GROMACS .gro file of C-alpha atoms in nm:
model
  504
    1MET     CA    1  -1.772  -6.051  -3.099
    2SER     CA    2  -1.531  -6.241  -3.321
    3GLN     CA    3  -1.161  -6.191  -3.314
    4ALA     CA    4  -1.187  -6.058  -3.674
    5GLY     CA    5  -1.434  -5.802  -3.538
    6VAL     CA    6  -1.243  -5.699  -3.253
    7SER     CA    7  -0.929  -5.640  -3.465
    8ALA     CA    8  -1.158  -5.436  -3.718
    9ASN     CA    9  -1.260  -5.210  -3.441
   10ARG     CA   10  -0.908  -5.158  -3.312
   11LEU     CA   11  -0.793  -5.070  -3.662
   12GLU     CA   12  -1.099  -4.834  -3.697
   13LEU     CA   13  -1.012  -4.668  -3.367
   14LEU     CA   14  -0.646  -4.594  -3.500
   15GLN     CA   15  -0.792  -4.473  -3.825
   16ILE     CA   16  -1.003  -4.229  -3.650
   17ALA     CA   17  -0.721  -4.109  -3.428
   18ASP     CA   18  -0.515  -4.055  -3.754
   19ALA     CA   19  -0.797  -3.879  -3.930
   20VAL     CA   20  -0.866  -3.636  -3.636
   21ALA     CA   21  -0.510  -3.552  -3.593
   22ARG     CA   22  -0.457  -3.462  -3.963
   23GLU     CA   23  -0.775  -3.279  -3.980
   24LYS     CA   24  -0.706  -3.064  -3.675
   25ALA     CA   25  -0.350  -3.043  -3.740
   26ILE     CA   26  -0.250  -3.171  -3.372
   27ASP     CA   27  -0.040  -3.478  -3.231
   28ARG     CA   28  -0.185  -3.814  -3.269
   29GLU     CA   29  -0.089  -3.870  -2.926
   30VAL     CA   30  -0.329  -3.602  -2.818
   31VAL     CA   31  -0.630  -3.773  -2.975
   32ILE     CA   32  -0.546  -4.103  -2.832
   33THR     CA   33  -0.525  -3.947  -2.486
   34ALA     CA   34  -0.861  -3.784  -2.549
   35MET     CA   35  -0.975  -4.126  -2.655
   36GLU     CA   36  -0.858  -4.274  -2.325
   37ASP     CA   37  -1.014  -4.015  -2.121
   38ALA     CA   38  -1.344  -4.070  -2.311
   39ILE     CA   39  -1.318  -4.443  -2.248
   40GLN     CA   40  -1.259  -4.383  -1.888
   41LYS     CA   41  -1.561  -4.172  -1.847
   42ALA     CA   42  -1.773  -4.420  -2.027
   43ALA     CA   43  -1.635  -4.701  -1.786
   44LYS     CA   44  -1.726  -4.494  -1.480
   45SER     CA   45  -2.073  -4.463  -1.605
   46ARG     CA   46  -2.070  -4.835  -1.643
   47TYR     CA   47  -1.893  -4.973  -1.338
   48GLY     CA   48  -1.971  -4.666  -1.101
   49SER     CA   49  -1.850  -4.321  -1.068
   50GLU     CA   50  -1.699  -4.417  -0.723
   51ASN     CA   51  -1.428  -4.642  -0.893
   52GLU     CA   52  -1.103  -4.509  -1.005
   53ILE     CA   53  -1.062  -4.651  -1.357
   54LYS     CA   54  -0.758  -4.630  -1.588
   55ALA     CA   55  -0.804  -4.675  -1.973
   56GLU     CA   56  -0.518  -4.743  -2.213
   57VAL     CA   57  -0.530  -4.736  -2.601
   58ASP     CA   58  -0.225  -4.906  -2.766
   59PRO     CA   59  -0.096  -4.650  -3.025
   60LYS     CA   60   0.023  -4.937  -3.238
   61THR     CA   61  -0.248  -5.201  -3.220
   62GLY     CA   62  -0.563  -4.999  -3.099
   63GLU     CA   63  -0.611  -5.252  -2.819
   64ILE     CA   64  -0.804  -5.105  -2.527
   65SER     CA   65  -0.728  -5.227  -2.171
   66LEU     CA   66  -0.931  -5.126  -1.863
   67ALA     CA   67  -0.823  -5.155  -1.509
   68ARG     CA   68  -0.966  -5.057  -1.174
   69LEU     CA   69  -0.710  -4.901  -0.948
   70LEU     CA   70  -0.713  -4.999  -0.605
   71GLU     CA   71  -0.471  -4.824  -0.304
   72VAL     CA   72  -0.323  -5.079  -0.077
   73VAL     CA   73  -0.407  -4.981   0.274
   74ASN     CA   74  -0.377  -5.178   0.614
   75GLU     CA   75  -0.759  -5.131   0.677
   76VAL     CA   76  -1.009  -5.116   0.394
   77THR     CA   77  -1.279  -4.820   0.450
   78ILE     CA   78  -1.388  -4.765   0.092
   79ASP     CA   79  -1.422  -5.091  -0.105
   80ALA     CA   80  -1.449  -4.915  -0.443
   81THR     CA   81  -1.094  -4.763  -0.431
   82GLN     CA   82  -0.908  -4.967  -0.171
   83ILE     CA   83  -0.754  -5.314  -0.109
   84SER     CA   84  -0.615  -5.470   0.195
   85LEU     CA   85  -0.226  -5.539   0.223
   86ALA     CA   86  -0.298  -5.905   0.273
   87GLU     CA   87  -0.525  -5.923  -0.040
   88ALA     CA   88  -0.275  -5.705  -0.236
   89ARG     CA   89   0.013  -5.943  -0.169
   90ARG     CA   90  -0.160  -6.230  -0.295
   91LYS     CA   91  -0.179  -6.039  -0.645
   92ASN     CA   92   0.162  -5.902  -0.599
   93PRO     CA   93   0.398  -6.038  -0.320
   94ALA     CA   94   0.598  -5.712  -0.349
   95ALA     CA   95   0.291  -5.482  -0.259
   96GLN     CA   96   0.335  -5.206   0.001
   97VAL     CA   97   0.086  -4.974   0.180
   98GLY     CA   98   0.041  -4.664  -0.045
   99ASP     CA   99   0.086  -4.859  -0.377
  100PHE     CA  100  -0.160  -4.924  -0.626
  101ILE     CA  101  -0.301  -5.240  -0.770
  102ALA     CA  102  -0.448  -5.250  -1.124
  103GLU     CA  103  -0.733  -5.492  -1.132
  104PRO     CA  104  -0.835  -5.566  -1.485
  105LEU     CA  105  -1.194  -5.510  -1.598
  106PRO     CA  106  -1.382  -5.688  -1.889
  107PRO     CA  107  -1.383  -5.511  -2.221
  108LEU     CA  108  -1.640  -5.231  -2.227
  109ASP     CA  109  -1.959  -5.259  -2.443
  110PHE     CA  110  -2.032  -4.909  -2.534
  111GLY     CA  111  -2.412  -4.839  -2.515
  112ARG     CA  112  -2.570  -4.534  -2.698
  113VAL     CA  113  -2.541  -4.300  -2.412
  114ALA     CA  114  -2.193  -4.399  -2.305
  115ALA     CA  115  -2.079  -4.361  -2.669
  116GLN     CA  116  -2.226  -4.010  -2.682
  117ASN     CA  117  -2.053  -3.924  -2.374
  118ALA     CA  118  -1.726  -4.052  -2.493
  119LYS     CA  119  -1.765  -3.852  -2.809
  120GLN     CA  120  -1.819  -3.521  -2.616
  121VAL     CA  121  -1.498  -3.589  -2.422
  122ILE     CA  122  -1.292  -3.645  -2.741
  123VAL     CA  123  -1.446  -3.317  -2.896
  124GLN     CA  124  -1.367  -3.117  -2.576
  125LYS     CA  125  -1.022  -3.253  -2.539
  126VAL     CA  126  -0.947  -3.195  -2.897
  127ARG     CA  127  -1.058  -2.839  -2.882
  128GLU     CA  128  -0.858  -2.779  -2.585
  129ALA     CA  129  -0.556  -2.920  -2.758
  130GLU     CA  130  -0.630  -2.695  -3.067
  131ARG     CA  131  -0.637  -2.381  -2.818
  132ALA     CA  132  -0.322  -2.487  -2.646
  133GLN     CA  133  -0.149  -2.537  -2.988
  134VAL     CA  134  -0.258  -2.182  -3.103
  135VAL     CA  135  -0.131  -2.017  -2.787
  136GLU     CA  136   0.193  -2.203  -2.818
  137GLU     CA  137   0.235  -2.088  -3.191
  138TYR     CA  138   0.141  -1.723  -3.127
  139LYS     CA  139   0.270  -1.655  -2.774
  140ASP     CA  140   0.600  -1.513  -2.905
  141ARG     CA  141   0.442  -1.312  -3.184
  142ALA     CA  142   0.257  -1.051  -2.966
  143MET     CA  143   0.294  -0.693  -3.108
  144THR     CA  144   0.357  -0.820  -3.458
  145LEU     CA  145   0.179  -0.800  -3.790
  146VAL     CA  146  -0.065  -1.077  -3.870
  147SER     CA  147  -0.317  -1.125  -4.149
  148GLY     CA  148  -0.621  -1.358  -4.228
  149THR     CA  149  -0.967  -1.362  -4.359
  150VAL     CA  150  -1.269  -1.201  -4.241
  151LYS     CA  151  -1.496  -1.482  -4.110
  152ARG     CA  152  -1.770  -1.296  -3.959
  153VAL     CA  153  -1.868  -0.946  -3.855
  154ASP     CA  154  -2.106  -0.864  -3.545
  155ARG     CA  155  -2.169  -0.559  -3.329
  156ASN     CA  156  -1.875  -0.659  -3.094
  157GLY     CA  157  -1.625  -0.681  -3.361
  158VAL     CA  158  -1.449  -0.872  -3.625
  159PHE     CA  159  -1.348  -1.256  -3.634
  160VAL     CA  160  -1.061  -1.328  -3.852
  161ASP     CA  161  -0.943  -1.661  -3.979
  162LEU     CA  162  -0.567  -1.680  -3.945
  163GLY     CA  163  -0.542  -2.045  -4.063
  164GLY     CA  164  -0.426  -2.339  -3.884
  165ASN     CA  165  -0.733  -2.356  -3.648
  166ALA     CA  166  -0.625  -1.990  -3.526
  167GLU     CA  167  -0.896  -1.729  -3.486
  168GLY     CA  168  -0.828  -1.365  -3.421
  169PHE     CA  169  -1.066  -1.110  -3.284
  170ILE     CA  170  -1.067  -0.741  -3.333
  171PRO     CA  171  -1.284  -0.556  -3.088
  172ARG     CA  172  -1.505  -0.295  -3.236
  173GLU     CA  173  -1.305  -0.011  -3.050
  174HIS     CA  174  -0.991  -0.148  -3.224
  175MET     CA  175  -1.150  -0.128  -3.558
  176ILE     CA  176  -1.084   0.206  -3.766
  177PRO     CA  177  -1.402   0.424  -3.731
  178ARG     CA  178  -1.633   0.401  -4.024
  179GLU     CA  179  -1.431   0.118  -4.197
  180ILE     CA  180  -1.656  -0.140  -4.372
  181VAL     CA  181  -1.529  -0.504  -4.372
  182ARG     CA  182  -1.707  -0.805  -4.503
  183PRO     CA  183  -1.673  -1.180  -4.495
  184GLN     CA  184  -1.402  -1.324  -4.693
  185ASP     CA  185  -1.190  -0.993  -4.694
  186ARG     CA  186  -0.831  -1.005  -4.648
  187ILE     CA  187  -0.726  -0.800  -4.338
  188LYS     CA  188  -0.427  -0.706  -4.150
  189ALA     CA  189  -0.391  -0.619  -3.782
  190LEU     CA  190  -0.161  -0.582  -3.486
  191LEU     CA  191  -0.146  -0.899  -3.274
  192ARG     CA  192  -0.207  -0.703  -2.951
  193GLU     CA  193  -0.243  -0.982  -2.698
  194VAL     CA  194  -0.241  -1.366  -2.666
  195ARG     CA  195  -0.413  -1.529  -2.372
  196THR     CA  196  -0.582  -1.859  -2.291
  197GLU     CA  197  -0.959  -1.868  -2.253
  198ILE     CA  198  -1.209  -2.143  -2.167
  199ARG     CA  199  -1.400  -2.036  -2.490
  200GLY     CA  200  -1.385  -1.801  -2.771
  201PRO     CA  201  -1.111  -1.615  -2.944
  202GLN     CA  202  -0.744  -1.609  -2.783
  203LEU     CA  203  -0.589  -1.385  -3.034
  204PHE     CA  204  -0.685  -1.014  -2.963
  205MET     CA  205  -0.598  -0.769  -3.241
  206SER     CA  206  -0.597  -0.411  -3.321
  207ARG     CA  207  -0.600  -0.185  -3.639
  208THR     CA  208  -0.599   0.141  -3.429
  209ALA     CA  209  -0.270   0.087  -3.244
  210PRO     CA  210   0.011   0.330  -3.326
  211GLU     CA  211   0.223   0.014  -3.360
  212PHE     CA  212   0.011  -0.125  -3.623
  213LEU     CA  213   0.112   0.176  -3.833
  214VAL     CA  214   0.499   0.103  -3.770
  215GLU     CA  215   0.448  -0.254  -3.851
  216LEU     CA  216   0.317  -0.152  -4.194
  217PHE     CA  217   0.588   0.072  -4.270
  218LYS     CA  218   0.827  -0.230  -4.210
  219ILE     CA  219   0.659  -0.394  -4.472
  220GLU     CA  220   0.620  -0.123  -4.736
  221VAL     CA  221   0.978   0.035  -4.660
  222PRO     CA  222   1.262  -0.220  -4.706
  223GLU     CA  223   1.486   0.045  -4.512
  224VAL     CA  224   1.271   0.021  -4.200
  225GLY     CA  225   1.239  -0.350  -4.219
  226GLN     CA  226   1.626  -0.369  -4.269
  227GLY     CA  227   1.686  -0.142  -3.963
  228LEU     CA  228   1.852   0.115  -4.172
  229ILE     CA  229   1.574   0.371  -4.096
  230GLN     CA  230   1.424   0.369  -3.729
  231ILE     CA  231   1.058   0.474  -3.657
  232LEU     CA  232   1.092   0.635  -3.309
  233GLY     CA  233   0.737   0.727  -3.240
  234ALA     CA  234   0.392   0.710  -3.392
  235ALA     CA  235   0.065   0.899  -3.306
  236ARG     CA  236  -0.275   0.823  -3.455
  237ASP     CA  237  -0.631   0.963  -3.494
  238PRO     CA  238  -0.726   0.634  -3.651
  239GLY     CA  239  -0.892   0.682  -3.997
  240ALA     CA  240  -0.819   1.037  -4.011
  241ARG     CA  241  -0.463   1.152  -3.961
  242ALA     CA  242  -0.121   1.012  -3.817
  243LYS     CA  243   0.223   1.136  -3.755
  244ILE     CA  244   0.536   0.904  -3.728
  245ALA     CA  245   0.903   1.019  -3.657
  246VAL     CA  246   1.165   0.867  -3.851
  247LYS     CA  247   1.548   0.865  -3.808
  248SER     CA  248   1.795   0.729  -4.056
  249LEU     CA  249   2.110   0.544  -3.928
  250GLU     CA  250   2.269   0.549  -4.277
  251PRO     CA  251   2.383   0.922  -4.367
  252ARG     CA  252   2.303   0.859  -4.730
  253ILE     CA  253   1.961   0.769  -4.678
  254ASP     CA  254   1.689   1.056  -4.649
  255PRO     CA  255   1.429   0.876  -4.403
  256VAL     CA  256   1.143   1.107  -4.505
  257GLY     CA  257   1.204   1.034  -4.879
  258ALA     CA  258   1.258   0.676  -4.827
  259CYS     CA  259   0.917   0.628  -4.635
  260VAL     CA  260   0.718   0.848  -4.890
  261GLY     CA  261   0.850   0.647  -5.174
  262MET     CA  262   0.853   0.708  -5.548
  263ARG     CA  263   0.567   0.949  -5.626
  264GLY     CA  264   0.442   0.880  -5.267
  265SER     CA  265   0.391   0.531  -5.341
  266ARG     CA  266   0.485   0.359  -5.024
  267VAL     CA  267   0.313   0.591  -4.796
  268GLN     CA  268   0.009   0.559  -5.014
  269ALA     CA  269   0.038   0.199  -4.978
  270VAL     CA  270   0.029   0.238  -4.600
  271SER     CA  271  -0.260   0.494  -4.625
  272ASN     CA  272  -0.476   0.261  -4.821
  273GLU     CA  273  -0.437  -0.017  -4.567
  274ILE     CA  274  -0.585   0.209  -4.310
  275ALA     CA  275  -0.881   0.329  -4.470
  276GLY     CA  276  -0.705   0.647  -4.630
  277GLU     CA  277  -0.569   0.763  -4.308
  278ARG     CA  278  -0.322   1.070  -4.387
  279VAL     CA  279   0.022   1.006  -4.260
  280ASP     CA  280   0.271   1.277  -4.181
  281ILE     CA  281   0.615   1.174  -4.181
  282ILE     CA  282   0.839   1.378  -3.930
  283PRO     CA  283   1.209   1.386  -3.933
  284TRP     CA  284   1.336   1.300  -3.575
  285VAL     CA  285   1.610   1.527  -3.417
  286GLU     CA  286   1.773   1.529  -3.079
  287ASN     CA  287   1.683   1.892  -3.017
  288ALA     CA  288   1.334   1.880  -2.867
  289ALA     CA  289   1.222   2.219  -2.962
  290GLN     CA  290   1.332   2.156  -3.334
  291PHE     CA  291   1.160   1.836  -3.315
  292VAL     CA  292   0.821   1.992  -3.196
  293ILE     CA  293   0.861   2.253  -3.483
  294ASN     CA  294   0.900   1.959  -3.721
  295ALA     CA  295   0.602   1.774  -3.572
  296MET     CA  296   0.368   2.059  -3.611
  297GLN     CA  297   0.376   2.038  -3.977
  298PRO     CA  298   0.233   2.165  -4.214
  299ALA     CA  299   0.201   2.474  -3.982
  300GLU     CA  300   0.499   2.690  -3.984
  301VAL     CA  301   0.609   2.781  -3.615
  302THR     CA  302   0.751   3.154  -3.593
  303SER     CA  303   0.866   3.117  -3.216
  304ILE     CA  304   0.884   2.853  -2.946
  305VAL     CA  305   0.925   2.897  -2.569
  306VAL     CA  306   1.041   2.575  -2.387
  307ASP     CA  307   0.944   2.535  -2.004
  308GLU     CA  308   1.160   2.236  -1.899
  309ASP     CA  309   1.018   2.214  -1.544
  310ALA     CA  310   0.649   2.195  -1.671
  311HIS     CA  311   0.781   1.984  -1.987
  312SER     CA  312   0.570   2.222  -2.200
  313MET     CA  313   0.636   2.445  -2.497
  314ASP     CA  314   0.450   2.751  -2.609
  315ILE     CA  315   0.431   2.770  -2.996
  316ALA     CA  316   0.343   3.089  -3.169
  317VAL     CA  317   0.230   3.093  -3.532
  318ALA     CA  318   0.090   3.348  -3.767
  319GLU     CA  319  -0.267   3.469  -3.694
  320ASP     CA  320  -0.382   3.339  -4.030
  321ARG     CA  321  -0.203   2.989  -3.968
  322LEU     CA  322  -0.362   2.930  -3.621
  323SER     CA  323  -0.650   2.711  -3.722
  324GLN     CA  324  -0.413   2.491  -3.952
  325ALA     CA  325  -0.166   2.466  -3.640
  326ILE     CA  326  -0.444   2.356  -3.418
  327GLY     CA  327  -0.631   2.136  -3.665
  328ARG     CA  328  -0.979   2.023  -3.666
  329GLY     CA  329  -1.095   1.946  -3.340
  330GLY     CA  330  -0.716   2.004  -3.193
  331GLN     CA  331  -0.615   1.716  -3.408
  332ASN     CA  332  -0.278   1.841  -3.531
  333VAL     CA  333  -0.162   1.987  -3.201
  334ARG     CA  334  -0.268   1.666  -3.017
  335LEU     CA  335  -0.087   1.435  -3.259
  336ALA     CA  336   0.238   1.649  -3.233
  337SER     CA  337   0.209   1.630  -2.860
  338GLU     CA  338   0.160   1.260  -2.840
  339LEU     CA  339   0.445   1.218  -3.075
  340THR     CA  340   0.694   1.434  -2.908
  341GLY     CA  341   0.586   1.379  -2.548
  342TRP     CA  342   0.568   1.746  -2.479
  343ARG     CA  343   0.245   1.946  -2.373
  344LEU     CA  344   0.202   2.213  -2.644
  345ASN     CA  345   0.025   2.543  -2.608
  346VAL     CA  346  -0.041   2.676  -2.966
  347MET     CA  347  -0.113   3.065  -2.987
  348SER     CA  348  -0.098   3.339  -3.216
  349GLU     CA  349   0.218   3.560  -3.235
  350GLN     CA  350   0.029   3.853  -3.081
  351ALA     CA  351  -0.096   3.625  -2.795
  352ALA     CA  352   0.260   3.482  -2.756
  353THR     CA  353   0.402   3.845  -2.734
  354GLU     CA  354   0.141   3.953  -2.476
  355LYS     CA  355   0.193   3.629  -2.254
  356SER     CA  356   0.593   3.688  -2.273
  357GLU     CA  357   0.557   4.048  -2.192
  358GLY     CA  358   0.325   3.963  -1.893
  359GLU     CA  359   0.568   3.701  -1.775
  360GLN     CA  360   0.867   3.938  -1.813
  361LEU     CA  361   0.681   4.195  -1.625
  362GLU     CA  362   0.597   3.948  -1.327
  363LEU     CA  363   0.956   3.824  -1.324
  364ARG     CA  364   1.119   4.186  -1.306
  365ALA     CA  365   0.880   4.263  -1.045
  366LEU     CA  366   0.994   3.942  -0.850
  367PHE     CA  367   1.350   4.039  -0.876
  368MET     CA  368   1.313   4.405  -0.800
  369LYS     CA  369   1.137   4.298  -0.479
  370GLN     CA  370   1.337   4.002  -0.363
  371LEU     CA  371   1.684   4.113  -0.468
  372ASP     CA  372   1.604   4.473  -0.371
  373VAL     CA  373   1.739   4.590  -0.706
  374ASP     CA  374   1.624   4.893  -0.932
  375GLU     CA  375   1.408   4.828  -1.251
  376ASP     CA  376   1.718   4.870  -1.478
  377VAL     CA  377   1.892   4.575  -1.306
  378ALA     CA  378   1.594   4.354  -1.294
  379THR     CA  379   1.525   4.423  -1.662
  380ILE     CA  380   1.886   4.314  -1.760
  381LEU     CA  381   1.846   3.984  -1.554
  382VAL     CA  382   1.510   3.923  -1.753
  383GLN     CA  383   1.638   4.013  -2.101
  384GLU     CA  384   1.944   3.779  -2.030
  385GLY     CA  385   1.717   3.496  -1.974
  386PHE     CA  386   1.725   3.447  -1.583
  387SER     CA  387   1.394   3.306  -1.485
  388SER     CA  388   1.442   3.254  -1.099
  389ILE     CA  389   1.624   3.339  -0.777
  390GLU     CA  390   1.792   2.990  -0.797
  391GLU     CA  391   1.962   3.054  -1.128
  392ILE     CA  392   2.121   3.388  -1.008
  393ALA     CA  393   2.230   3.222  -0.688
  394TYR     CA  394   2.402   2.914  -0.848
  395VAL     CA  395   2.482   2.962  -1.220
  396PRO     CA  396   2.843   2.994  -1.276
  397THR     CA  397   2.990   3.343  -1.191
  398THR     CA  398   3.135   3.371  -1.548
  399GLU     CA  399   2.777   3.387  -1.703
  400LEU     CA  400   2.691   3.678  -1.477
  401VAL     CA  401   3.023   3.856  -1.537
  402GLY     CA  402   2.990   3.807  -1.908
  403ILE     CA  403   2.682   4.051  -1.888
  404GLU     CA  404   2.814   4.369  -2.027
  405GLU     CA  405   2.644   4.579  -1.776
  406PHE     CA  406   2.770   4.419  -1.466
  407ASP     CA  407   3.104   4.401  -1.315
  408GLU     CA  408   3.251   4.159  -1.051
  409ASP     CA  409   3.137   4.369  -0.749
  410ILE     CA  410   2.770   4.387  -0.887
  411VAL     CA  411   2.753   4.004  -0.954
  412GLU     CA  412   2.901   3.906  -0.624
  413GLU     CA  413   2.627   4.134  -0.446
  414LEU     CA  414   2.344   3.986  -0.651
  415ARG     CA  415   2.452   3.614  -0.601
  416ASN     CA  416   2.470   3.681  -0.208
  417ARG     CA  417   2.146   3.861  -0.211
  418ALA     CA  418   1.984   3.576  -0.407
  419ARG     CA  419   2.128   3.322  -0.166
  420ASP     CA  420   2.009   3.520   0.140
  421VAL     CA  421   1.662   3.509  -0.020
  422LEU     CA  422   1.680   3.120  -0.080
  423LEU     CA  423   1.797   3.070   0.283
  424THR     CA  424   1.522   3.288   0.429
  425GLN     CA  425   1.264   3.081   0.225
  426ALA     CA  426   1.417   2.748   0.346
  427ILE     CA  427   1.402   2.875   0.723
  428ALA     CA  428   1.042   2.987   0.663
  429SER     CA  429   0.930   2.651   0.508
  430GLU     CA  430   1.104   2.444   0.792
  431GLU     CA  431   0.932   2.668   1.059
  432LYS     CA  432   0.611   2.609   0.864
  433VAL     CA  433   0.648   2.225   0.871
  434GLU     CA  434   0.757   2.249   1.247
  435GLN     CA  435   0.440   2.455   1.327
  436SER     CA  436   0.197   2.224   1.115
  437GLY     CA  437   0.339   1.924   1.265
  438PRO     CA  438   0.262   1.754   1.608
  439ALA     CA  439   0.436   1.883   1.919
  440GLN     CA  440   0.690   1.673   2.104
  441ASP     CA  441   0.440   1.610   2.398
  442MET     CA  442   0.206   1.459   2.150
  443LEU     CA  443   0.455   1.233   1.997
  444ASP     CA  444   0.560   1.123   2.376
  445LEU     CA  445   0.191   1.027   2.472
  446GLU     CA  446   0.152   0.683   2.563
  447GLY     CA  447  -0.031   0.496   2.292
  448MET     CA  448   0.036   0.744   2.042
  449ASP     CA  449   0.223   0.660   1.716
  450THR     CA  450   0.385   0.901   1.451
  451GLU     CA  451   0.133   0.852   1.168
  452LEU     CA  452  -0.160   0.916   1.402
  453ALA     CA  453   0.011   1.213   1.555
  454TYR     CA  454   0.072   1.387   1.223
  455GLU     CA  455  -0.309   1.294   1.120
  456LEU     CA  456  -0.428   1.471   1.422
  457ALA     CA  457  -0.195   1.775   1.373
  458ALA     CA  458  -0.337   1.802   1.003
  459ARG     CA  459  -0.657   1.874   1.182
  460GLY     CA  460  -0.521   2.134   1.421
  461VAL     CA  461  -0.491   1.898   1.713
  462ARG     CA  462  -0.093   1.947   1.756
  463THR     CA  463  -0.030   1.936   2.138
  464ARG     CA  464  -0.140   1.727   2.433
  465ASP     CA  465  -0.363   2.000   2.564
  466ASP     CA  466  -0.525   2.016   2.211
  467LEU     CA  467  -0.596   1.637   2.232
  468ALA     CA  468  -0.719   1.671   2.592
  469GLU     CA  469  -1.001   1.905   2.483
  470GLN     CA  470  -1.134   1.674   2.226
  471ALA     CA  471  -1.441   1.453   2.256
  472VAL     CA  472  -1.420   1.082   2.136
  473ASP     CA  473  -1.656   1.123   1.838
  474GLU     CA  474  -1.455   1.404   1.717
  475ILE     CA  475  -1.158   1.202   1.623
  476THR     CA  476  -1.305   0.851   1.563
  477ASP     CA  477  -1.350   0.926   1.197
  478ILE     CA  478  -0.965   0.890   1.151
  479PRO     CA  479  -0.901   0.547   0.991
  480GLY     CA  480  -0.776   0.283   1.225
  481LEU     CA  481  -0.888   0.471   1.536
  482ASP     CA  482  -1.171   0.321   1.717
  483GLU     CA  483  -1.370   0.452   2.013
  484GLU     CA  484  -1.172   0.255   2.270
  485ARG     CA  485  -0.831   0.375   2.150
  486ALA     CA  486  -0.954   0.724   2.112
  487GLY     CA  487  -1.107   0.729   2.468
  488LYS     CA  488  -0.763   0.604   2.612
  489LEU     CA  489  -0.546   0.855   2.422
  490ILE     CA  490  -0.771   1.156   2.535
  491MET     CA  491  -0.758   1.027   2.899
  492ALA     CA  492  -0.367   0.998   2.892
  493ALA     CA  493  -0.369   1.351   2.739
  494ARG     CA  494  -0.593   1.494   3.042
  495ALA     CA  495  -0.367   1.297   3.290
  496HIS     CA  496  -0.157   1.606   3.379
  497TRP     CA  497  -0.469   1.796   3.475
  498PHE     CA  498  -0.555   1.572   3.752
  499GLU     CA  499  -0.194   1.577   3.874
  500ASN     CA  500  -0.200   1.944   3.877
  501ALA     CA  501  -0.534   1.946   4.058
  502GLU     CA  502  -0.392   1.718   4.332
  503GLN     CA  503  -0.096   1.910   4.393
  504ALA     CA  504  -0.303   2.217   4.407
   0.00000   0.00000   0.00000
């Protein structure tokens, strides 16, 4: 080939690199590196895959240089990849064992197969670079709103062109039920996860996540985007109904009104984006009971009972409002529960009254029995809101003295009785633990450990004599206890039997 032809080929190589870099929006260096890898693969096909070959493309001139790398060793065992120290020093007097000598190879004449292989390597490397670039661009944008154009829809989900070689994927379960999307539709979604995969989409999106709803309000409501209004929670039944809790950091701004917008324009814009999903905007308040009452909208709560220990609330509504409070399929109460974080039990006023009366009767009977008081005293305690012996024993004395029917002597006596009950219960509980746990002679048995001793005690084998009466196959189902160890432990437990027999 003439010098002019070689120069033309070099120029064409650089032009290809520039064109691919522009088309794929990736660094020119990445393309040149891909070309070098492709040339190396082709060279190995030509000179033998056992050779370690390095190819370099000059990014300015396009000149290709090929060299075989040989490791300098004292004694050559692999001709294709090694060179003796003496031979290496004839090429480079400074060569040392462990160095590499680059032996130039003649320019490669690409055949059809080699050229095809080289092309495949370049394509693969460029795709890898594209994926890496996408991950780098989007890795800090997880849980934010992204938008694009629908490329295609299949039974698994929706593929979205996000621009710049980026493709997002919305799994079917993260699409709003019964929502119809078609290719070329513009679509918004929450970027749920960014991860690197060998093939396929790397950007996983969602239109059903509660956070997607929050991001939409940030766009439609400037006060939310500016941080003047906070959205402190969201719960959704995608495509049907949702609730969000809002709080204003600026006293002059009504958070509900701002999110609703003039004639409902802002909330309607959000609703239109999520297939007509109805959104209830709930004012957040610090008082948990009041927040739950707000969250139950549009149902009106007539009474509410809070159980802090169970983290639940009993909500009473008018009989004719019960179905509205619960909602279709329990939707309203379920969303309110998700939004507030409380377990909510909705019932009619009559059912709430009956439940309350039943609980008061049980509590009154408990106080009468454990504190040994008459019905009047027990009734007063229940009416004043005491719900346990612990409260009577440890609430400040002033709370009890403040009860009109009680004087200081009665209060002192009630507190003493309550503390005696708690002490008795504690002692009984401790004795129960002692009785159910392993005996000391079991713990002291040679080869026994604490964990195994408690496991045996849970099965009723508490003492050394209990263990001595066991057969090996009766206890080997305990994890970590094989037949050999079980046999040794049983024999150790029986040892005192033989000692007693000898003494007799």
